[in-house]
PDB file of C-alpha atoms and ligand atoms in Angstrom:
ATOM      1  CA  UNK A  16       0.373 -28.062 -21.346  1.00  0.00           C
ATOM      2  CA  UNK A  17      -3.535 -27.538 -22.220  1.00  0.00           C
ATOM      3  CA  UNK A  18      -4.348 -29.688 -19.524  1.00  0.00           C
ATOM      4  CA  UNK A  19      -1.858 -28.047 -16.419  1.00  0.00           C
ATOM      5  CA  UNK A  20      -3.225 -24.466 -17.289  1.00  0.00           C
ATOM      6  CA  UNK A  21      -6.755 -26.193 -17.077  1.00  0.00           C
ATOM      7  CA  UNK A  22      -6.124 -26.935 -13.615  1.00  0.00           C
ATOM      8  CA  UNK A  23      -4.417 -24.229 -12.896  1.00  0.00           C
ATOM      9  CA  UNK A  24      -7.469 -22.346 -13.715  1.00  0.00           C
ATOM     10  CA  UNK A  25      -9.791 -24.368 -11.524  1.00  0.00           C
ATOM     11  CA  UNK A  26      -7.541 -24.456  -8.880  1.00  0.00           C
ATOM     12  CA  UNK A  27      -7.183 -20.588  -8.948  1.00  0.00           C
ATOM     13  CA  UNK A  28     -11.002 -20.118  -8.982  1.00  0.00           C
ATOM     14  CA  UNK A  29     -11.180 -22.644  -5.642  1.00  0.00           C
ATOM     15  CA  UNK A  30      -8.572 -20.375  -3.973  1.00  0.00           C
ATOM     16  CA  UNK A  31     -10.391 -17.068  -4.910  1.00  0.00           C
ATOM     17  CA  UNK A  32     -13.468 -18.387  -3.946  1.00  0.00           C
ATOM     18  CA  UNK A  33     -12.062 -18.381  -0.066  1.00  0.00           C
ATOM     19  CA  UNK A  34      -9.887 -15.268  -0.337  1.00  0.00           C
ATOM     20  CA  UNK A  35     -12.551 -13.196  -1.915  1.00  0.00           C
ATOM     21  CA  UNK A  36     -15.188 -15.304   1.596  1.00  0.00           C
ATOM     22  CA  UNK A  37     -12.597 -15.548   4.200  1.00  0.00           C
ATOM     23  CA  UNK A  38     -12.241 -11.550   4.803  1.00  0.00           C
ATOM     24  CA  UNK A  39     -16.171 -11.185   4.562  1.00  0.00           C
ATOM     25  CA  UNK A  40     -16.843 -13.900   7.310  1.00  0.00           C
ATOM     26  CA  UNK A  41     -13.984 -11.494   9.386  1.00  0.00           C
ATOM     27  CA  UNK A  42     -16.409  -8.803   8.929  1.00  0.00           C
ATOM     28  CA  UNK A  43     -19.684 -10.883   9.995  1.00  0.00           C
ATOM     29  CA  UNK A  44     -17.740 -12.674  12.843  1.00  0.00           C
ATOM     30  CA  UNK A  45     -16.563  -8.606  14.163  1.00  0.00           C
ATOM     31  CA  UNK A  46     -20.125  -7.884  14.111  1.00  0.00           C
ATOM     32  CA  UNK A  47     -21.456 -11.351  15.856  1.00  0.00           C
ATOM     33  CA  UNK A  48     -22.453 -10.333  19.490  1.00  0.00           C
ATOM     34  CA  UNK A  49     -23.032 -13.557  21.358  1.00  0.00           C
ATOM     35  CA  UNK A  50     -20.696 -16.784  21.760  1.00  0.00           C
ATOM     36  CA  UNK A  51     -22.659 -19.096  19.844  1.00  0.00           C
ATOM     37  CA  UNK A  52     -22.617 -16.983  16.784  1.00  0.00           C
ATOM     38  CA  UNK A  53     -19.104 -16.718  17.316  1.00  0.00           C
ATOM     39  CA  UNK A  54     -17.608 -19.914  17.702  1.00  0.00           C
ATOM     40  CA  UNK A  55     -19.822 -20.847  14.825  1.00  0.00           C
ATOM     41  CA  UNK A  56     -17.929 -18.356  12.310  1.00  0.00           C
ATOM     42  CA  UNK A  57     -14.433 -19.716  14.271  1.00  0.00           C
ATOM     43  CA  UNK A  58     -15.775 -23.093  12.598  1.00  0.00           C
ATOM     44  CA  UNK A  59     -16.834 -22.014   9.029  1.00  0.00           C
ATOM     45  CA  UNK A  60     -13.047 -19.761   9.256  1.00  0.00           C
ATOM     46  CA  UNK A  61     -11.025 -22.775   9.906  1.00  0.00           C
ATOM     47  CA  UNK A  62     -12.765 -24.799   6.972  1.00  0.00           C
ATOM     48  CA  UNK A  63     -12.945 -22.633   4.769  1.00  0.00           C
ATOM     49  CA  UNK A  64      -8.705 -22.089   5.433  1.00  0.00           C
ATOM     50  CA  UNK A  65      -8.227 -25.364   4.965  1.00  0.00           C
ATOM     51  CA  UNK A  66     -10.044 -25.436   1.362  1.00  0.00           C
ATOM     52  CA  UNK A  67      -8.600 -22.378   0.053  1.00  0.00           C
ATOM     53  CA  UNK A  68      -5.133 -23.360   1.153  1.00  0.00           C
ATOM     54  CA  UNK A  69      -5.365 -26.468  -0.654  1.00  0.00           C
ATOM     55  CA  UNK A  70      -6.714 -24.740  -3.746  1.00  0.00           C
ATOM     56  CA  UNK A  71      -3.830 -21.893  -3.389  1.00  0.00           C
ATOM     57  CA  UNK A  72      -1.480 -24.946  -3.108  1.00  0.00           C
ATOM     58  CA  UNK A  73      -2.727 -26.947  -5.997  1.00  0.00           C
ATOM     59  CA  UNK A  74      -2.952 -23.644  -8.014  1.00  0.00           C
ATOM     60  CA  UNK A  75       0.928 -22.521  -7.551  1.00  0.00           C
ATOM     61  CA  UNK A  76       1.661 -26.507  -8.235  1.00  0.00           C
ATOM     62  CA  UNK A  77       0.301 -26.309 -11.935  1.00  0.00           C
ATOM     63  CA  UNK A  78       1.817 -23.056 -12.515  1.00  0.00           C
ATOM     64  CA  UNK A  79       5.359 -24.564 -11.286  1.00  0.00           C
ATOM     65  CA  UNK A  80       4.795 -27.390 -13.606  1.00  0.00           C
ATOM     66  CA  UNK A  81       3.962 -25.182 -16.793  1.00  0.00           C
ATOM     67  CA  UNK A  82       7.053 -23.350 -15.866  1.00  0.00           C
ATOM     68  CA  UNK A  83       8.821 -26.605 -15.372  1.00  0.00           C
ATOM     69  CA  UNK A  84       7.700 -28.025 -18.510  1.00  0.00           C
ATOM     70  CA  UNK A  85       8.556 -24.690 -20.718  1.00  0.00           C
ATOM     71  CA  UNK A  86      11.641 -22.613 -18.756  1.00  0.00           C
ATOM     72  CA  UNK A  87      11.285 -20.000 -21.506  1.00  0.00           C
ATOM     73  CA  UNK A  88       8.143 -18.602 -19.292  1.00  0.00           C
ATOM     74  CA  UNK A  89      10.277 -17.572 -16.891  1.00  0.00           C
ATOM     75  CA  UNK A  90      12.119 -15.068 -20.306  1.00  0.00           C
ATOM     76  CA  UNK A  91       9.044 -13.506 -19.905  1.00  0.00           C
ATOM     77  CA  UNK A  92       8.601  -9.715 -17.811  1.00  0.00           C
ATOM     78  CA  UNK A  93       4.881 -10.729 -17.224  1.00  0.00           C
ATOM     79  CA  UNK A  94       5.409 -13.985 -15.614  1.00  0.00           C
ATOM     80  CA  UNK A  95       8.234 -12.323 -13.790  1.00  0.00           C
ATOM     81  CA  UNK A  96       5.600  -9.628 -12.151  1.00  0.00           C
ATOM     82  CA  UNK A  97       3.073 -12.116 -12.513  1.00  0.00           C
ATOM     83  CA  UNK A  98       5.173 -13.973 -10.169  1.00  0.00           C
ATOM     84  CA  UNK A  99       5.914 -11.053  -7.758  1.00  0.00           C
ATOM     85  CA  UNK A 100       2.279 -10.731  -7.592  1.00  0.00           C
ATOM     86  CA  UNK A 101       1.236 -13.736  -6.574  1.00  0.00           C
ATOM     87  CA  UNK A 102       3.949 -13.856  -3.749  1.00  0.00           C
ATOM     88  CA  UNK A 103       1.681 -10.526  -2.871  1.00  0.00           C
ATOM     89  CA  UNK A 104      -1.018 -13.188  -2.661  1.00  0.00           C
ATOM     90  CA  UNK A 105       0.646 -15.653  -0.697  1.00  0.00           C
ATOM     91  CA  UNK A 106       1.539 -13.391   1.993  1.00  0.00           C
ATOM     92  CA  UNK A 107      -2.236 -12.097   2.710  1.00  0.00           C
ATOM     93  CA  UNK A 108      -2.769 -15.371   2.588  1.00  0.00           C
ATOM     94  CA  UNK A 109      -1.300 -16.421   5.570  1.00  0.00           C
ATOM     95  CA  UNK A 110      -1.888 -12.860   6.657  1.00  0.00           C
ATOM     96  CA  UNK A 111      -5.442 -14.490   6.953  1.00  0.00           C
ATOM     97  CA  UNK A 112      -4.364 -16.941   8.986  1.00  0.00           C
ATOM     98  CA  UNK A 113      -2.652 -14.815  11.505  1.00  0.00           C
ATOM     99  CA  UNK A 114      -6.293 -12.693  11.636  1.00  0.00           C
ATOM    100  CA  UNK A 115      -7.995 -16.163  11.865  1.00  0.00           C
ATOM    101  CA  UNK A 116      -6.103 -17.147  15.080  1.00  0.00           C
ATOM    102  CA  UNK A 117      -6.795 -14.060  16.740  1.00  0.00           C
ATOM    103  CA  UNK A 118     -10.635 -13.989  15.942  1.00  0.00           C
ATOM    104  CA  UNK A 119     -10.792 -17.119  17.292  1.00  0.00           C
ATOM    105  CA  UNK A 120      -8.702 -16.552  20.336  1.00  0.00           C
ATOM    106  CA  UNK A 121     -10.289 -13.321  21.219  1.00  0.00           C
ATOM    107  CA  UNK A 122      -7.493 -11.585  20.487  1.00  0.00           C
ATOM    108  CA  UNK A 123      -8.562  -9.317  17.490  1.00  0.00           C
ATOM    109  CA  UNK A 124      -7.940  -5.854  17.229  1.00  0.00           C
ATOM    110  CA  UNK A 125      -9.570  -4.543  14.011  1.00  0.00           C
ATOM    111  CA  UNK A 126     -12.615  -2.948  13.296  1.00  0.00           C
ATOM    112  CA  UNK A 127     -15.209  -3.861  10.650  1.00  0.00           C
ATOM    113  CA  UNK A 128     -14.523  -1.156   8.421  1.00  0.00           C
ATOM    114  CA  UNK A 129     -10.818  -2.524   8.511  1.00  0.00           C
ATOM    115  CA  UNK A 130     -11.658  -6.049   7.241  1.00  0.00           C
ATOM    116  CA  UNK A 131     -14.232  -4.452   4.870  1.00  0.00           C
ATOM    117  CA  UNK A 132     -10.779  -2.595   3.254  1.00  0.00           C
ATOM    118  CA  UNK A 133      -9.041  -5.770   3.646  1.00  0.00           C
ATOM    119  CA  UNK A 134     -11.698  -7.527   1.673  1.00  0.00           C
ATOM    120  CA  UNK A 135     -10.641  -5.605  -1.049  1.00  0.00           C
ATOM    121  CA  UNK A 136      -6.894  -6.587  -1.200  1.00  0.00           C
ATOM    122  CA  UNK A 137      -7.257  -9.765  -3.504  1.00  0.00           C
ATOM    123  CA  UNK A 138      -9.661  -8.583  -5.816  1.00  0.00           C
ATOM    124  CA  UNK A 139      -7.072  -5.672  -7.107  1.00  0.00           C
ATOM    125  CA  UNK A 140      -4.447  -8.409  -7.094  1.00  0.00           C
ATOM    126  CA  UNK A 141      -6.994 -10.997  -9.710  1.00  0.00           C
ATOM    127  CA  UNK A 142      -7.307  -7.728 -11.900  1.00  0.00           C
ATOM    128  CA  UNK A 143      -3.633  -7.281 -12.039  1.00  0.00           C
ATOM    129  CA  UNK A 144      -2.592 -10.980 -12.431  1.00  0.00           C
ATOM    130  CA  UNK A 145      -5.211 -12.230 -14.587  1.00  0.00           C
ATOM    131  CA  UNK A 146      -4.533  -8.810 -17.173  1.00  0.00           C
ATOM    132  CA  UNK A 147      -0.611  -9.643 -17.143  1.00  0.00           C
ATOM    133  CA  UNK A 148      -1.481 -13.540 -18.158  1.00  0.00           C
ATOM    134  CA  UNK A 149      -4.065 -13.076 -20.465  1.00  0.00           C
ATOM    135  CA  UNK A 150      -2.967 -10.024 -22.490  1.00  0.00           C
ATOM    136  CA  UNK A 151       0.929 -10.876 -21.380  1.00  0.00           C
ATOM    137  CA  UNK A 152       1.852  -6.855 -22.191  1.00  0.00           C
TER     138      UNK A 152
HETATM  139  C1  LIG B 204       3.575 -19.764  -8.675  1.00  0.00           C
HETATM  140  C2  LIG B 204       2.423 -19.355  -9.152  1.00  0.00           C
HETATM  141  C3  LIG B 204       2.051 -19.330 -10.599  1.00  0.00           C
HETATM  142  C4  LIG B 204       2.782 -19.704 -11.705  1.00  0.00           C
HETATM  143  C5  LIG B 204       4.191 -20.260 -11.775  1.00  0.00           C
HETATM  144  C6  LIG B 204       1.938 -19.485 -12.860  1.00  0.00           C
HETATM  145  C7  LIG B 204       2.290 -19.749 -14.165  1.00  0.00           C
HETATM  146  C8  LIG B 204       1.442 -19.706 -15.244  1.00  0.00           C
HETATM  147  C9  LIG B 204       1.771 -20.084 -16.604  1.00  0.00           C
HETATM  148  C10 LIG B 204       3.144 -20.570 -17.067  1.00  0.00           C
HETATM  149  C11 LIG B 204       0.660 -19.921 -17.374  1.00  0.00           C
HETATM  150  C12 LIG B 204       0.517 -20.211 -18.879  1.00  0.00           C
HETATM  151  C13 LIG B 204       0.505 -18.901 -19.632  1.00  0.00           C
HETATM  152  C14 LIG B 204       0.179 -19.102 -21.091  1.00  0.00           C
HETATM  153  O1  LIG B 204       0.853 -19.878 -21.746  1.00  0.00           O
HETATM  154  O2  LIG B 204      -0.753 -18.479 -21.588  1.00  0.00           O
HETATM  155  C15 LIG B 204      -0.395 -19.444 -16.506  1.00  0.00           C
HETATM  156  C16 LIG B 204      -1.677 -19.159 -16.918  1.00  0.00           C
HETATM  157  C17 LIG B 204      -2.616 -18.505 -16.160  1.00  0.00           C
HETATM  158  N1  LIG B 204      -2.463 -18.120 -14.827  1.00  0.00           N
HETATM  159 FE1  LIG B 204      -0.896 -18.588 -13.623  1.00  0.00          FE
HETATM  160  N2  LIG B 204       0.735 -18.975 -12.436  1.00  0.00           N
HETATM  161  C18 LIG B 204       0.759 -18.867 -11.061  1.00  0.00           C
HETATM  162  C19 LIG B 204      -0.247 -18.375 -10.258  1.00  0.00           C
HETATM  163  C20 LIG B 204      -1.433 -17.786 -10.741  1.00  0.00           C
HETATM  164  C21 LIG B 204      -2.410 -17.086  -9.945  1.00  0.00           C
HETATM  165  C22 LIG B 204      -2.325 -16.879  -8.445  1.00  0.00           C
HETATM  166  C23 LIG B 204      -3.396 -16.658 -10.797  1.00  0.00           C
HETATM  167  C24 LIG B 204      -4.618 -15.843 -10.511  1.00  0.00           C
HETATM  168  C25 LIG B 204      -4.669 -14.850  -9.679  1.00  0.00           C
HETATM  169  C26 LIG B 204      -3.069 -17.111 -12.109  1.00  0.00           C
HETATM  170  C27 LIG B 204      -3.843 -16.908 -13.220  1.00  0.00           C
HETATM  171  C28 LIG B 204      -3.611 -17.452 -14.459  1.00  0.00           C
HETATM  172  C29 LIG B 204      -4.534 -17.414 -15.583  1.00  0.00           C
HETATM  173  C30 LIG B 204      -5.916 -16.776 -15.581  1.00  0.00           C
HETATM  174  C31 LIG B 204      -3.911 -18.087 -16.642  1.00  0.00           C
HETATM  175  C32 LIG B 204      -4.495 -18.360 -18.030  1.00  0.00           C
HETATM  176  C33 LIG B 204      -3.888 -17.444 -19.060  1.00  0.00           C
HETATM  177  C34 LIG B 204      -4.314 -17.775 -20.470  1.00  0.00           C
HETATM  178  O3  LIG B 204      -5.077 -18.743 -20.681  1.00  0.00           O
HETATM  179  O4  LIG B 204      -3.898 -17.081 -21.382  1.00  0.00           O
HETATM  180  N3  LIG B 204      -1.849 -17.790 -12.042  1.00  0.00           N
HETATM  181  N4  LIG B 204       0.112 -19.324 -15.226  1.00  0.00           N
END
């Protein structure tokens, strides 16, 4: 069990890392004025997806498996918001992805200051879901 949270941990950091980068790249690639600069941030967007959906993915695997391994996690109100929570996450998740497609196919509609409020989003969300599994209240 020691060694699936483990994981789970690193594998929650390796998602964060992109959903906390992702949404600041949105704001950088908004402000990029000529094509160069912008098909190189269409690049870095797509790879950076692809490792923070794989670290999102390996992340909700452990915390399946915990739950596999000991169903009386799921007995608990905190996992049960903890879960609602993270389905929070998975939808801005691919929330990103829709905002990814149309930055790269010129189709964007939001400003700067609207990704820089977006940007925000996961960060309440870690304070949230890391407080209800760590202190479990
Ligand atoms: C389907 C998704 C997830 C499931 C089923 C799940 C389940 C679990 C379980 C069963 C534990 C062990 C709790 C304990 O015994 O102390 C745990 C620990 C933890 N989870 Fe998740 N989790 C999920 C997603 C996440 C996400 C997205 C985050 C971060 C935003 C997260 C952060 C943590 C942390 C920090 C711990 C360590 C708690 C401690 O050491 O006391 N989990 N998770």
């Amino acid at each position: 069990m020691l060694w699936l949270k483990a994981f789970h941990v690193v594998f929650v950091v390796t998602w964060f890392a992109g959903l906390f980068y992702l949404p600041r790249l949105f704001v950088y690639h908004t402000a990029a004025a000529d094509a160069v600069g912008r098909e190189r941030f269409v690049v870095m967007e797509r790879r950076l997806f692809a490792l923070m959906t794989l670290g999102g993915a390996l992340a909700v695997a452990f915390g399946i498996s915990m739950v596999a391994a000991a169903p009386a996690y799921l007995g608990f109100l905190w996992l049960r918001v903890k879960l609602a929570l993270v389905a929070a996450l998975v939808v801005y998740h691919l929330w990103c992805y829709k905002l990814l497609s149309d930055l790269r196919d010129g189709r964007n509609r939001h400003s700067q200051r609207w990704f820089r409020v977006f940007n925000e989003v996961p960060g309440l969300l870690l304070l949230a879901i890391v407080i209800l599994a760590v202190v479990k209240p």
